[in-house]
PDB file of C-alpha atoms in Angstrom:
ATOM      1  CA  UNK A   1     116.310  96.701 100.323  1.00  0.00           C
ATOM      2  CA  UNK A   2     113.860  93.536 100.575  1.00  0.00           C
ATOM      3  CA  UNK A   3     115.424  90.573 101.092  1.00  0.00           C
ATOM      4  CA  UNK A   4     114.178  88.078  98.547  1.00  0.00           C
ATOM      5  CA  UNK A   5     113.118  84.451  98.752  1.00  0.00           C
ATOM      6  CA  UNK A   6     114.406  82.450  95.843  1.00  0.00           C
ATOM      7  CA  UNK A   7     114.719  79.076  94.248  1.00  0.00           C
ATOM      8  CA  UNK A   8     117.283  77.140  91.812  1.00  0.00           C
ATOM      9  CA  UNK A   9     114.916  78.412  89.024  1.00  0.00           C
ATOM     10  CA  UNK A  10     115.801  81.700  90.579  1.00  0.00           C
ATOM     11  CA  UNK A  11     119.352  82.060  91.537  1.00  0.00           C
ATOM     12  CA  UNK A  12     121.312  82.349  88.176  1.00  0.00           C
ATOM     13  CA  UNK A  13     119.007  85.442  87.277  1.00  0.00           C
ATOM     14  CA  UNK A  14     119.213  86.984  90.309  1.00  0.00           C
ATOM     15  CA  UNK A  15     123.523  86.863  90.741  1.00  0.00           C
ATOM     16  CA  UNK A  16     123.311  87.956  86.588  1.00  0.00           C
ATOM     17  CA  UNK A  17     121.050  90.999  87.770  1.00  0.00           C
ATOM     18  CA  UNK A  18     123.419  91.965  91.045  1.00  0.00           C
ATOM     19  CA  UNK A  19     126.755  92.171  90.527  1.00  0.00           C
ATOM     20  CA  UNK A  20     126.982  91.988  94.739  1.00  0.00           C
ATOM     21  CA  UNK A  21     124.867  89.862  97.182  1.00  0.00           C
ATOM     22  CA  UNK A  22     124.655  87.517 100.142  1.00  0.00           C
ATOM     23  CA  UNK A  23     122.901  84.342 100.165  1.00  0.00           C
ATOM     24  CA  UNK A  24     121.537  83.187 103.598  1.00  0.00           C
ATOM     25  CA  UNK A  25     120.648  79.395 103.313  1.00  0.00           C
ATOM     26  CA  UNK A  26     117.786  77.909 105.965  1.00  0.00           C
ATOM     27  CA  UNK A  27     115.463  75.232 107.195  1.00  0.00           C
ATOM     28  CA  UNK A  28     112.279  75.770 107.899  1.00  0.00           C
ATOM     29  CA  UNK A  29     112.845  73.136 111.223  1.00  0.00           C
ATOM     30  CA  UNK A  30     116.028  75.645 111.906  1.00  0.00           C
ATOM     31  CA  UNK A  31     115.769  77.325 114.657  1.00  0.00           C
ATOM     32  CA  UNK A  32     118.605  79.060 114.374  1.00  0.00           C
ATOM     33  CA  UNK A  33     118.038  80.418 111.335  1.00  0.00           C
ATOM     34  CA  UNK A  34     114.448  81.693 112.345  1.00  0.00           C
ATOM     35  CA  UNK A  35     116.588  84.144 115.053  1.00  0.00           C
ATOM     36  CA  UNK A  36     118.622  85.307 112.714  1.00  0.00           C
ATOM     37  CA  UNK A  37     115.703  86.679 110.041  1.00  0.00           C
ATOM     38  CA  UNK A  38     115.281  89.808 112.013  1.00  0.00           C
ATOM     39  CA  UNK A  39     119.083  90.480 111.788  1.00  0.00           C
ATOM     40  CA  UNK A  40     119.293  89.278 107.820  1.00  0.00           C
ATOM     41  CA  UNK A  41     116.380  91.800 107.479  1.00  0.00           C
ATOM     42  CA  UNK A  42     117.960  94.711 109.138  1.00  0.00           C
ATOM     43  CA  UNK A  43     121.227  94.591 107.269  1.00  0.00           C
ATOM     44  CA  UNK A  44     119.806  94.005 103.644  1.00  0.00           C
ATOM     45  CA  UNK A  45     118.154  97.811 104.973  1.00  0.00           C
ATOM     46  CA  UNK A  46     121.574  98.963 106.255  1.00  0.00           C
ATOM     47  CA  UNK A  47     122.737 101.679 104.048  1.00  0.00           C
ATOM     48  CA  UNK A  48     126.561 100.040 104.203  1.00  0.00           C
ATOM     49  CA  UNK A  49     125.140  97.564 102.342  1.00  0.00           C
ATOM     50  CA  UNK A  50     122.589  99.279  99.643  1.00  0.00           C
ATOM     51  CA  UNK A  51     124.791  98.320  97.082  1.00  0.00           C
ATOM     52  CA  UNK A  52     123.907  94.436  97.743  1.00  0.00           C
ATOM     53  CA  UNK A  53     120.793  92.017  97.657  1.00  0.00           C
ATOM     54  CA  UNK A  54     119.767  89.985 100.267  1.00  0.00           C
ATOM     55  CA  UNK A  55     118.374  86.248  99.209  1.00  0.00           C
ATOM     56  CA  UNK A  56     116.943  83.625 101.343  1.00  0.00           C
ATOM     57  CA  UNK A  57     117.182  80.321  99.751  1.00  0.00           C
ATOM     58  CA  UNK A  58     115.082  77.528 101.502  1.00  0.00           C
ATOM     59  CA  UNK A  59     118.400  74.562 101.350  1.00  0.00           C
ATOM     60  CA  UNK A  60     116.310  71.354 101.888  1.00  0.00           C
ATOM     61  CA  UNK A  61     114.325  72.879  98.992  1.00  0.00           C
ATOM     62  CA  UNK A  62     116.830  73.867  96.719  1.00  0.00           C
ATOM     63  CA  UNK A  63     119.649  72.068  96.425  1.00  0.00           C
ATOM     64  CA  UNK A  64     121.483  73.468  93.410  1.00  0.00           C
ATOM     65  CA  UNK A  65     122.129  76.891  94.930  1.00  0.00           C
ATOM     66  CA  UNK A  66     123.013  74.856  98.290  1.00  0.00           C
ATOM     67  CA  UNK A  67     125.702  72.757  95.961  1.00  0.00           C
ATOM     68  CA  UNK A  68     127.000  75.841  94.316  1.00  0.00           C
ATOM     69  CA  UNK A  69     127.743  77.131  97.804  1.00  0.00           C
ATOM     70  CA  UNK A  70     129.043  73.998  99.061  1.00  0.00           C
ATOM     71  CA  UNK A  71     126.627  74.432 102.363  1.00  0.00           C
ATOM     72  CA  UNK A  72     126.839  71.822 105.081  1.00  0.00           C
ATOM     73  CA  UNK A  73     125.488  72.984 108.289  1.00  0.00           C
ATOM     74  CA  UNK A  74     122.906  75.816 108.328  1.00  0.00           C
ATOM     75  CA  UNK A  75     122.483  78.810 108.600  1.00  0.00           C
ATOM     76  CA  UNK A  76     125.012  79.377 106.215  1.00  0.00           C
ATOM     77  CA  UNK A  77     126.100  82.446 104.168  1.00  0.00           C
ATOM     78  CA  UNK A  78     127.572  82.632 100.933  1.00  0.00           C
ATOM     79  CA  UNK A  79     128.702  86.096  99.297  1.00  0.00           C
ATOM     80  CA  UNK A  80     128.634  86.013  95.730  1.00  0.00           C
ATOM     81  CA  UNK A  81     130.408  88.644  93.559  1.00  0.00           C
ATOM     82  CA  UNK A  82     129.836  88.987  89.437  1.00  0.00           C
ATOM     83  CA  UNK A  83     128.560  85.645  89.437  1.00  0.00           C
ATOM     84  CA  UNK A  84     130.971  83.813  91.458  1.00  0.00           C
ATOM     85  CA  UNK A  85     130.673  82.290  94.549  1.00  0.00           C
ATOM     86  CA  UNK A  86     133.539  83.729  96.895  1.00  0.00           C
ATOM     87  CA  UNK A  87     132.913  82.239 100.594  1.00  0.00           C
ATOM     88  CA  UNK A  88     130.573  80.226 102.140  1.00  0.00           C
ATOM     89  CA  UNK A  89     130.466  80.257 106.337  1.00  0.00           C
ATOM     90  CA  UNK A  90     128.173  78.756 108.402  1.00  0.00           C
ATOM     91  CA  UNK A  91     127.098  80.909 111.718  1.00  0.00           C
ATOM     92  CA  UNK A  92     124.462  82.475 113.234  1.00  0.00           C
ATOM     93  CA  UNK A  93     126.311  85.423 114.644  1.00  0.00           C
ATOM     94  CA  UNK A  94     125.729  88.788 113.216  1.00  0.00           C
ATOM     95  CA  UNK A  95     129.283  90.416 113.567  1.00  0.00           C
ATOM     96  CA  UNK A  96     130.696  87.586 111.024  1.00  0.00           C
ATOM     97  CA  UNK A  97     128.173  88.216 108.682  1.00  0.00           C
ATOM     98  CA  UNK A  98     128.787  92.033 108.880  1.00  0.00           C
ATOM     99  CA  UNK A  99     132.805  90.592 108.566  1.00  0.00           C
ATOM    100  CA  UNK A 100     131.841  88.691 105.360  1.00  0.00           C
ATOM    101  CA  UNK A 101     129.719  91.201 103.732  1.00  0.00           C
ATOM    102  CA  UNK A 102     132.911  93.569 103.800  1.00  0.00           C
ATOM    103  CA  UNK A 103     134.650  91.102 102.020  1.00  0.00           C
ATOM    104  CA  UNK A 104     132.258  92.206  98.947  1.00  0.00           C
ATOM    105  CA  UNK A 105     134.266  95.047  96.550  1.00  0.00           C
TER     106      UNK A 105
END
């Protein structure tokens, strides 16, 4: 699956249309979270995860969705679940994201 760019405009459509996803929060200035879009992209195509979609929400641009995950420090991650937000981390390593993405029913 694509992982898909959204906005606050976007977000409450997209969790109402998947009842499972991941939200990966980023800065444009972030290095960080430029080295980790490779990884983001090759587990929203993982076929452990086909069941969830991948969103990229820009957080100095949208700072709704970054409320509703409480995001301090980036990149963060947030798994959401039937609409509700269940745990927001903040990392760049790919093992805790593969840790928090099993947290997903």
């Amino acid at each position: 699956m694509e992982v898909i760019e959204i906005t606050d405009q976007e977000l409450d459509a997209q969790l109402a249309a998947h009842p499972k996803a991941i939200i990966k929060y980023y800065a444009d200035w972030c290095g960080a979270c430029k080295l980790f879009n490779p990884k983001f992209k090759r587990l929203a195509n993982d076929e452990r995860f086909s069941d969830v979609v991948f969103l990229n929400v820009n957080a100095e641009n949208n700072p709704e969705a970054r409320g509703k995950a409480g995001v301090s420090n980036l990149p963060s991650f947030a798994i959401v679940e039937g609409g509700q937000f269940k745990e927001t981390i903040f990392t760049s390593k790919e093992e805790i994201v593969v840790e928090l993405l099993g947290k997903l029913n």
